[in-house]
């Protein structure tokens, strides 16, 4: 079971998310919080696998809460779910340590998929958010190119699929290899490209 903490200052939003999640056989909502301070306390007490985090809340905001939660328990996966997809919210959230960023107009299936992907170490993003990240990365790389040598043909195949936003399982199915093999290739790619996480690796791939 994936243990989920829901954080949003609107009761109606939390209620809808709870109904959606509790209809799934593999997701358990272990708690709710209506502000960042309550989220920090609840995360420490409930030890969720994934925190679905709103950003704009009264008092302590979602970005501060993300940073505080991860400082106490780095293994927690923070999945941002927000109305605001502009750079002023996106980049601070990623800097704080969020593993993914979804917009509230995403289809319910995308949110459930995002929770599951976050739980296994992937980085789910709304398509429009990912496009903007890629555009920025491509622009930056055009100014300061970093050629990488020594990638195997299979590593390049994996890298291309990471850039498309596929999960480890989806990459394994596409390439007809094991999930463990995919993880090994991704670890090697992160080392060779000096990418600290999967998000940076995907941005690197789109910028090559």
mmCIF file of N, CA and C in Angstrom, residues 70-168:
data_model
loop_
_atom_site.group_PDB
_atom_site.id
_atom_site.type_symbol
_atom_site.label_atom_id
_atom_site.label_comp_id
_atom_site.label_asym_id
_atom_site.label_seq_id
_atom_site.Cartn_x
_atom_site.Cartn_y
_atom_site.Cartn_z
ATOM 1 N N UNK A 70 11.354 17.184 4.059
ATOM 2 C CA UNK A 70 12.480 16.433 3.501
ATOM 3 C C UNK A 70 13.728 16.556 4.367
ATOM 4 N N UNK A 71 13.861 17.654 5.086
ATOM 5 C CA UNK A 71 14.995 17.795 6.000
ATOM 6 C C UNK A 71 14.903 16.775 7.127
ATOM 7 N N UNK A 72 13.659 16.469 7.547
ATOM 8 C CA UNK A 72 13.448 15.510 8.630
ATOM 9 C C UNK A 72 13.442 14.073 8.130
ATOM 10 N N UNK A 73 12.906 13.876 6.925
ATOM 11 C CA UNK A 73 12.778 12.509 6.396
ATOM 12 C C UNK A 73 12.950 12.542 4.882
ATOM 13 N N UNK A 74 14.208 12.479 4.414
ATOM 14 C CA UNK A 74 14.512 12.639 2.983
ATOM 15 C C UNK A 74 13.848 11.611 2.077
ATOM 16 N N UNK A 75 13.483 10.449 2.609
ATOM 17 C CA UNK A 75 12.879 9.409 1.777
ATOM 18 C C UNK A 75 11.448 9.740 1.361
ATOM 19 N N UNK A 76 10.832 10.714 2.026
ATOM 20 C CA UNK A 76 9.458 11.098 1.674
ATOM 21 C C UNK A 76 9.423 11.660 0.257
ATOM 22 N N UNK A 77 8.422 11.286 -0.488
ATOM 23 C CA UNK A 77 8.255 11.803 -1.844
ATOM 24 C C UNK A 77 7.176 12.897 -1.816
ATOM 25 N N UNK A 78 7.540 14.081 -2.277
ATOM 26 C CA UNK A 78 6.601 15.214 -2.286
ATOM 27 C C UNK A 78 6.138 15.457 -3.712
ATOM 28 N N UNK A 79 4.850 15.266 -3.948
ATOM 29 C CA UNK A 79 4.260 15.502 -5.258
ATOM 30 C C UNK A 79 3.399 16.758 -5.183
ATOM 31 N N UNK A 80 3.824 17.800 -5.861
ATOM 32 C CA UNK A 80 3.082 19.065 -5.852
ATOM 33 C C UNK A 80 1.835 18.940 -6.718
ATOM 34 N N UNK A 81 0.712 19.415 -6.187
ATOM 35 C CA UNK A 81 -0.544 19.498 -6.939
ATOM 36 C C UNK A 81 -1.079 20.900 -6.734
ATOM 37 N N UNK A 82 -1.045 21.709 -7.778
ATOM 38 C CA UNK A 82 -1.339 23.130 -7.614
ATOM 39 C C UNK A 82 -2.067 23.698 -8.822
ATOM 40 N N UNK A 83 -2.686 24.839 -8.619
ATOM 41 C CA UNK A 83 -3.301 25.582 -9.718
ATOM 42 C C UNK A 83 -2.264 26.404 -10.467
ATOM 43 N N UNK A 84 -1.150 26.697 -9.807
ATOM 44 C CA UNK A 84 -0.178 27.651 -10.325
ATOM 45 C C UNK A 84 1.042 26.934 -10.911
ATOM 46 N N UNK A 85 1.150 26.988 -12.234
ATOM 47 C CA UNK A 85 2.260 26.308 -12.895
ATOM 48 C C UNK A 85 3.336 27.233 -13.415
ATOM 49 N N UNK A 86 3.346 28.488 -12.952
ATOM 50 C CA UNK A 86 4.330 29.449 -13.448
ATOM 51 C C UNK A 86 5.699 29.190 -12.807
ATOM 52 N N UNK A 87 6.714 29.811 -13.384
ATOM 53 C CA UNK A 87 8.085 29.588 -12.923
ATOM 54 C C UNK A 87 8.288 29.982 -11.468
ATOM 55 N N UNK A 88 7.545 30.992 -11.010
ATOM 56 C CA UNK A 88 7.704 31.457 -9.631
ATOM 57 C C UNK A 88 7.278 30.405 -8.613
ATOM 58 N N UNK A 89 6.484 29.452 -9.048
ATOM 59 C CA UNK A 89 6.088 28.350 -8.165
ATOM 60 C C UNK A 89 6.847 27.067 -8.499
ATOM 61 N N UNK A 90 7.062 26.823 -9.773
ATOM 62 C CA UNK A 90 7.688 25.584 -10.210
ATOM 63 C C UNK A 90 9.112 25.417 -9.689
ATOM 64 N N UNK A 91 9.974 26.381 -9.993
ATOM 65 C CA UNK A 91 11.391 26.206 -9.656
ATOM 66 C C UNK A 91 11.667 26.223 -8.151
ATOM 67 N N UNK A 92 11.008 27.079 -7.369
ATOM 68 C CA UNK A 92 11.209 26.970 -5.921
ATOM 69 C C UNK A 92 10.759 25.624 -5.362
ATOM 70 N N UNK A 93 9.684 25.063 -5.918
ATOM 71 C CA UNK A 93 9.213 23.760 -5.447
ATOM 72 C C UNK A 93 10.236 22.673 -5.744
ATOM 73 N N UNK A 94 10.813 22.701 -6.939
ATOM 74 C CA UNK A 94 11.825 21.709 -7.303
ATOM 75 C C UNK A 94 13.087 21.898 -6.472
ATOM 76 N N UNK A 95 13.453 23.153 -6.245
ATOM 77 C CA UNK A 95 14.631 23.429 -5.421
ATOM 78 C C UNK A 95 14.419 22.923 -3.995
ATOM 79 N N UNK A 96 13.193 23.025 -3.504
ATOM 80 C CA UNK A 96 12.881 22.550 -2.151
ATOM 81 C C UNK A 96 12.927 21.030 -2.054
ATOM 82 N N UNK A 97 12.854 20.349 -3.215
ATOM 83 C CA UNK A 97 12.982 18.895 -3.217
ATOM 84 C C UNK A 97 11.781 18.123 -3.715
ATOM 85 N N UNK A 98 10.760 18.816 -4.240
ATOM 86 C CA UNK A 98 9.606 18.101 -4.781
ATOM 87 C C UNK A 98 10.043 17.173 -5.909
ATOM 88 N N UNK A 99 9.457 15.979 -5.943
ATOM 89 C CA UNK A 99 9.847 15.004 -6.966
ATOM 90 C C UNK A 99 8.991 15.108 -8.218
ATOM 91 N N UNK A 100 7.879 15.823 -8.139
ATOM 92 C CA UNK A 100 7.007 15.956 -9.290
ATOM 93 C C UNK A 100 6.106 17.170 -9.145
ATOM 94 N N UNK A 101 5.437 17.538 -10.241
ATOM 95 C CA UNK A 101 4.665 18.783 -10.259
ATOM 96 C C UNK A 101 3.485 18.586 -11.197
ATOM 97 N N UNK A 102 2.296 18.485 -10.622
ATOM 98 C CA UNK A 102 1.075 18.319 -11.405
ATOM 99 C C UNK A 102 0.152 19.508 -11.195
ATOM 100 N N UNK A 103 -0.600 19.843 -12.236
ATOM 101 C CA UNK A 103 -1.577 20.920 -12.138
ATOM 102 C C UNK A 103 -2.937 20.343 -11.794
ATOM 103 N N UNK A 104 -3.767 21.150 -11.122
ATOM 104 C CA UNK A 104 -5.048 20.651 -10.628
ATOM 105 C C UNK A 104 -6.061 20.376 -11.730
ATOM 106 N N UNK A 105 -5.776 20.815 -12.947
ATOM 107 C CA UNK A 105 -6.690 20.476 -14.043
ATOM 108 C C UNK A 105 -6.306 19.161 -14.713
ATOM 109 N N UNK A 106 -5.332 18.445 -14.138
ATOM 110 C CA UNK A 106 -4.939 17.148 -14.679
ATOM 111 C C UNK A 106 -6.073 16.141 -14.512
ATOM 112 N N UNK A 107 -6.221 15.202 -15.439
ATOM 113 C CA UNK A 107 -7.239 14.148 -15.277
ATOM 114 C C UNK A 107 -6.973 13.326 -14.019
ATOM 115 N N UNK A 108 -8.017 12.818 -13.372
ATOM 116 C CA UNK A 108 -7.820 12.003 -12.171
ATOM 117 C C UNK A 108 -6.841 10.853 -12.369
ATOM 118 N N UNK A 109 -6.883 10.235 -13.541
ATOM 119 C CA UNK A 109 -5.977 9.111 -13.811
ATOM 120 C C UNK A 109 -4.520 9.555 -13.766
ATOM 121 N N UNK A 110 -4.256 10.795 -14.193
ATOM 122 C CA UNK A 110 -2.887 11.300 -14.173
ATOM 123 C C UNK A 110 -2.401 11.505 -12.742
ATOM 124 N N UNK A 111 -3.289 11.951 -11.869
ATOM 125 C CA UNK A 111 -2.908 12.127 -10.471
ATOM 126 C C UNK A 111 -2.598 10.779 -9.825
ATOM 127 N N UNK A 112 -3.447 9.794 -10.048
ATOM 128 C CA UNK A 112 -3.209 8.470 -9.477
ATOM 129 C C UNK A 112 -1.917 7.874 -10.013
ATOM 130 N N UNK A 113 -1.694 8.030 -11.305
ATOM 131 C CA UNK A 113 -0.444 7.559 -11.901
ATOM 132 C C UNK A 113 0.742 8.304 -11.299
ATOM 133 N N UNK A 114 0.564 9.607 -11.066
ATOM 134 C CA UNK A 114 1.632 10.402 -10.478
ATOM 135 C C UNK A 114 1.989 9.943 -9.075
ATOM 136 N N UNK A 115 0.983 9.614 -8.281
ATOM 137 C CA UNK A 115 1.229 9.116 -6.923
ATOM 138 C C UNK A 115 2.003 7.803 -6.984
ATOM 139 N N UNK A 116 1.566 6.914 -7.863
ATOM 140 C CA UNK A 116 2.245 5.615 -7.981
ATOM 141 C C UNK A 116 3.677 5.781 -8.484
ATOM 142 N N UNK A 117 3.874 6.650 -9.439
ATOM 143 C CA UNK A 117 5.222 6.863 -9.969
ATOM 144 C C UNK A 117 6.122 7.518 -8.932
ATOM 145 N N UNK A 118 5.575 8.468 -8.199
ATOM 146 C CA UNK A 118 6.372 9.108 -7.144
ATOM 147 C C UNK A 118 6.798 8.079 -6.105
ATOM 148 N N UNK A 119 5.903 7.169 -5.777
ATOM 149 C CA UNK A 119 6.185 6.178 -4.738
ATOM 150 C C UNK A 119 7.329 5.244 -5.116
ATOM 151 N N UNK A 120 7.521 5.016 -6.414
ATOM 152 C CA UNK A 120 8.587 4.095 -6.845
ATOM 153 C C UNK A 120 9.838 4.838 -7.308
ATOM 154 N N UNK A 121 9.860 6.156 -7.073
ATOM 155 C CA UNK A 121 11.073 6.903 -7.370
ATOM 156 C C UNK A 121 11.078 7.673 -8.668
ATOM 157 N N UNK A 122 9.970 7.667 -9.399
ATOM 158 C CA UNK A 122 9.899 8.429 -10.642
ATOM 159 C C UNK A 122 9.510 9.877 -10.366
ATOM 160 N N UNK A 123 9.500 10.686 -11.415
ATOM 161 C CA UNK A 123 9.220 12.121 -11.278
ATOM 162 C C UNK A 123 8.109 12.525 -12.238
ATOM 163 N N UNK A 124 6.862 12.506 -11.786
ATOM 164 C CA UNK A 124 5.739 12.854 -12.662
ATOM 165 C C UNK A 124 5.554 14.362 -12.825
ATOM 166 N N UNK A 125 5.321 14.781 -14.069
ATOM 167 C CA UNK A 125 5.076 16.189 -14.358
ATOM 168 C C UNK A 125 3.907 16.310 -15.326
ATOM 169 N N UNK A 126 3.123 17.360 -15.157
ATOM 170 C CA UNK A 126 2.115 17.683 -16.161
ATOM 171 C C UNK A 126 2.833 18.004 -17.466
ATOM 172 N N UNK A 127 2.270 17.597 -18.608
ATOM 173 C CA UNK A 127 2.959 17.786 -19.890
ATOM 174 C C UNK A 127 3.395 19.222 -20.149
ATOM 175 N N UNK A 128 2.523 20.196 -19.831
ATOM 176 C CA UNK A 128 2.876 21.587 -20.117
ATOM 177 C C UNK A 128 4.019 22.067 -19.230
ATOM 178 N N UNK A 129 4.084 21.544 -18.010
ATOM 179 C CA UNK A 129 5.179 21.901 -17.108
ATOM 180 C C UNK A 129 6.480 21.308 -17.618
ATOM 181 N N UNK A 130 6.435 20.047 -18.041
ATOM 182 C CA UNK A 130 7.638 19.389 -18.547
ATOM 183 C C UNK A 130 8.155 20.090 -19.795
ATOM 184 N N UNK A 131 7.235 20.530 -20.662
ATOM 185 C CA UNK A 131 7.666 21.238 -21.874
ATOM 186 C C UNK A 131 8.430 22.512 -21.519
ATOM 187 N N UNK A 132 7.936 23.223 -20.518
ATOM 188 C CA UNK A 132 8.615 24.458 -20.139
ATOM 189 C C UNK A 132 9.986 24.178 -19.533
ATOM 190 N N UNK A 133 10.073 23.143 -18.730
ATOM 191 C CA UNK A 133 11.366 22.748 -18.166
ATOM 192 C C UNK A 133 12.348 22.398 -19.277
ATOM 193 N N UNK A 134 11.847 21.670 -20.265
ATOM 194 C CA UNK A 134 12.706 21.258 -21.379
ATOM 195 C C UNK A 134 13.177 22.468 -22.176
ATOM 196 N N UNK A 135 12.252 23.381 -22.456
ATOM 197 C CA UNK A 135 12.625 24.569 -23.220
ATOM 198 C C UNK A 135 13.704 25.365 -22.511
ATOM 199 N N UNK A 136 13.570 25.499 -21.213
ATOM 200 C CA UNK A 136 14.573 26.232 -20.452
ATOM 201 C C UNK A 136 15.910 25.498 -20.449
ATOM 202 N N UNK A 137 15.846 24.177 -20.315
ATOM 203 C CA UNK A 137 17.073 23.381 -20.293
ATOM 204 C C UNK A 137 17.785 23.430 -21.637
ATOM 205 N N UNK A 138 17.006 23.344 -22.717
ATOM 206 C CA UNK A 138 17.596 23.406 -24.050
ATOM 207 C C UNK A 138 18.272 24.752 -24.276
ATOM 208 N N UNK A 139 17.605 25.811 -23.851
ATOM 209 C CA UNK A 139 18.186 27.146 -24.011
ATOM 210 C C UNK A 139 19.488 27.273 -23.228
ATOM 211 N N UNK A 140 19.469 26.777 -21.992
ATOM 212 C CA UNK A 140 20.676 26.862 -21.164
ATOM 213 C C UNK A 140 21.798 26.022 -21.754
ATOM 214 N N UNK A 141 21.458 24.846 -22.282
ATOM 215 C CA UNK A 141 22.498 23.981 -22.827
ATOM 216 C C UNK A 141 23.085 24.549 -24.108
ATOM 217 N N UNK A 142 22.251 25.291 -24.867
ATOM 218 C CA UNK A 142 22.756 25.914 -26.083
ATOM 219 C C UNK A 142 23.828 26.943 -25.751
ATOM 220 N N UNK A 143 23.699 27.548 -24.572
ATOM 221 C CA UNK A 143 24.682 28.545 -24.155
ATOM 222 C C UNK A 143 25.929 27.892 -23.562
ATOM 223 N N UNK A 144 25.750 26.779 -22.852
ATOM 224 C CA UNK A 144 26.882 26.095 -22.217
ATOM 225 C C UNK A 144 26.791 24.600 -22.491
ATOM 226 N N UNK A 145 27.113 24.178 -23.717
ATOM 227 C CA UNK A 145 26.995 22.764 -24.059
ATOM 228 C C UNK A 145 27.933 21.901 -23.222
ATOM 229 N N UNK A 146 27.442 20.693 -22.872
ATOM 230 C CA UNK A 146 28.260 19.741 -22.124
ATOM 231 C C UNK A 146 28.206 18.393 -22.835
ATOM 232 N N UNK A 147 29.057 18.184 -23.828
ATOM 233 C CA UNK A 147 29.027 16.906 -24.533
ATOM 234 C C UNK A 147 29.394 15.766 -23.589
ATOM 235 N N UNK A 148 28.696 14.673 -23.748
ATOM 236 C CA UNK A 148 28.965 13.510 -22.919
ATOM 237 C C UNK A 148 29.413 12.368 -23.819
ATOM 238 N N UNK A 149 30.519 11.759 -23.468
ATOM 239 C CA UNK A 149 31.035 10.646 -24.236
ATOM 240 C C UNK A 149 30.968 9.389 -23.383
ATOM 241 N N UNK A 150 31.033 8.258 -24.026
ATOM 242 C CA UNK A 150 31.091 7.006 -23.300
ATOM 243 C C UNK A 150 29.750 6.368 -23.015
ATOM 244 N N UNK A 151 28.650 6.912 -23.576
ATOM 245 C CA UNK A 151 27.352 6.280 -23.389
ATOM 246 C C UNK A 151 27.220 5.090 -24.334
ATOM 247 N N UNK A 152 26.734 3.986 -23.815
ATOM 248 C CA UNK A 152 26.496 2.825 -24.658
ATOM 249 C C UNK A 152 25.220 3.031 -25.466
ATOM 250 N N UNK A 153 25.027 2.191 -26.476
ATOM 251 C CA UNK A 153 23.822 2.293 -27.299
ATOM 252 C C UNK A 153 22.572 2.075 -26.450
ATOM 253 N N UNK A 154 22.635 1.117 -25.521
ATOM 254 C CA UNK A 154 21.486 0.854 -24.673
ATOM 255 C C UNK A 154 21.223 2.016 -23.718
ATOM 256 N N UNK A 155 22.290 2.642 -23.195
ATOM 257 C CA UNK A 155 22.125 3.803 -22.331
ATOM 258 C C UNK A 155 21.454 4.946 -23.071
ATOM 259 N N UNK A 156 21.804 5.107 -24.345
ATOM 260 C CA UNK A 156 21.169 6.163 -25.137
ATOM 261 C C UNK A 156 19.692 5.857 -25.367
ATOM 262 N N UNK A 157 19.369 4.580 -25.549
ATOM 263 C CA UNK A 157 17.960 4.192 -25.689
ATOM 264 C C UNK A 157 17.188 4.538 -24.420
ATOM 265 N N UNK A 158 17.764 4.188 -23.268
ATOM 266 C CA UNK A 158 17.113 4.464 -21.986
ATOM 267 C C UNK A 158 16.984 5.965 -21.769
ATOM 268 N N UNK A 159 18.033 6.695 -22.096
ATOM 269 C CA UNK A 159 18.032 8.148 -21.911
ATOM 270 C C UNK A 159 16.919 8.796 -22.731
ATOM 271 N N UNK A 160 16.726 8.335 -23.952
ATOM 272 C CA UNK A 160 15.678 8.902 -24.811
ATOM 273 C C UNK A 160 14.294 8.672 -24.211
ATOM 274 N N UNK A 161 14.089 7.514 -23.591
ATOM 275 C CA UNK A 161 12.782 7.206 -23.010
ATOM 276 C C UNK A 161 12.567 7.939 -21.690
ATOM 277 N N UNK A 162 13.644 8.165 -20.939
ATOM 278 C CA UNK A 162 13.551 9.002 -19.743
ATOM 279 C C UNK A 162 13.096 10.404 -20.139
ATOM 280 N N UNK A 163 13.623 10.896 -21.245
ATOM 281 C CA UNK A 163 13.264 12.231 -21.727
ATOM 282 C C UNK A 163 11.791 12.322 -22.090
ATOM 283 N N UNK A 164 11.196 11.188 -22.483
ATOM 284 C CA UNK A 164 9.776 11.170 -22.822
ATOM 285 C C UNK A 164 8.893 11.098 -21.582
ATOM 286 N N UNK A 165 9.521 10.911 -20.405
ATOM 287 C CA UNK A 165 8.765 10.860 -19.171
ATOM 288 C C UNK A 165 8.272 9.487 -18.791
ATOM 289 N N UNK A 166 8.814 8.432 -19.428
ATOM 290 C CA UNK A 166 8.376 7.078 -19.127
ATOM 291 C C UNK A 166 8.907 6.616 -17.769
ATOM 292 N N UNK A 167 8.156 5.775 -17.100
ATOM 293 C CA UNK A 167 8.586 5.187 -15.832
ATOM 294 C C UNK A 167 9.562 4.048 -16.097
ATOM 295 N N UNK A 168 10.198 3.543 -15.047
ATOM 296 C CA UNK A 168 11.125 2.425 -15.206
ATOM 297 C C UNK A 168 10.427 1.209 -15.803
#
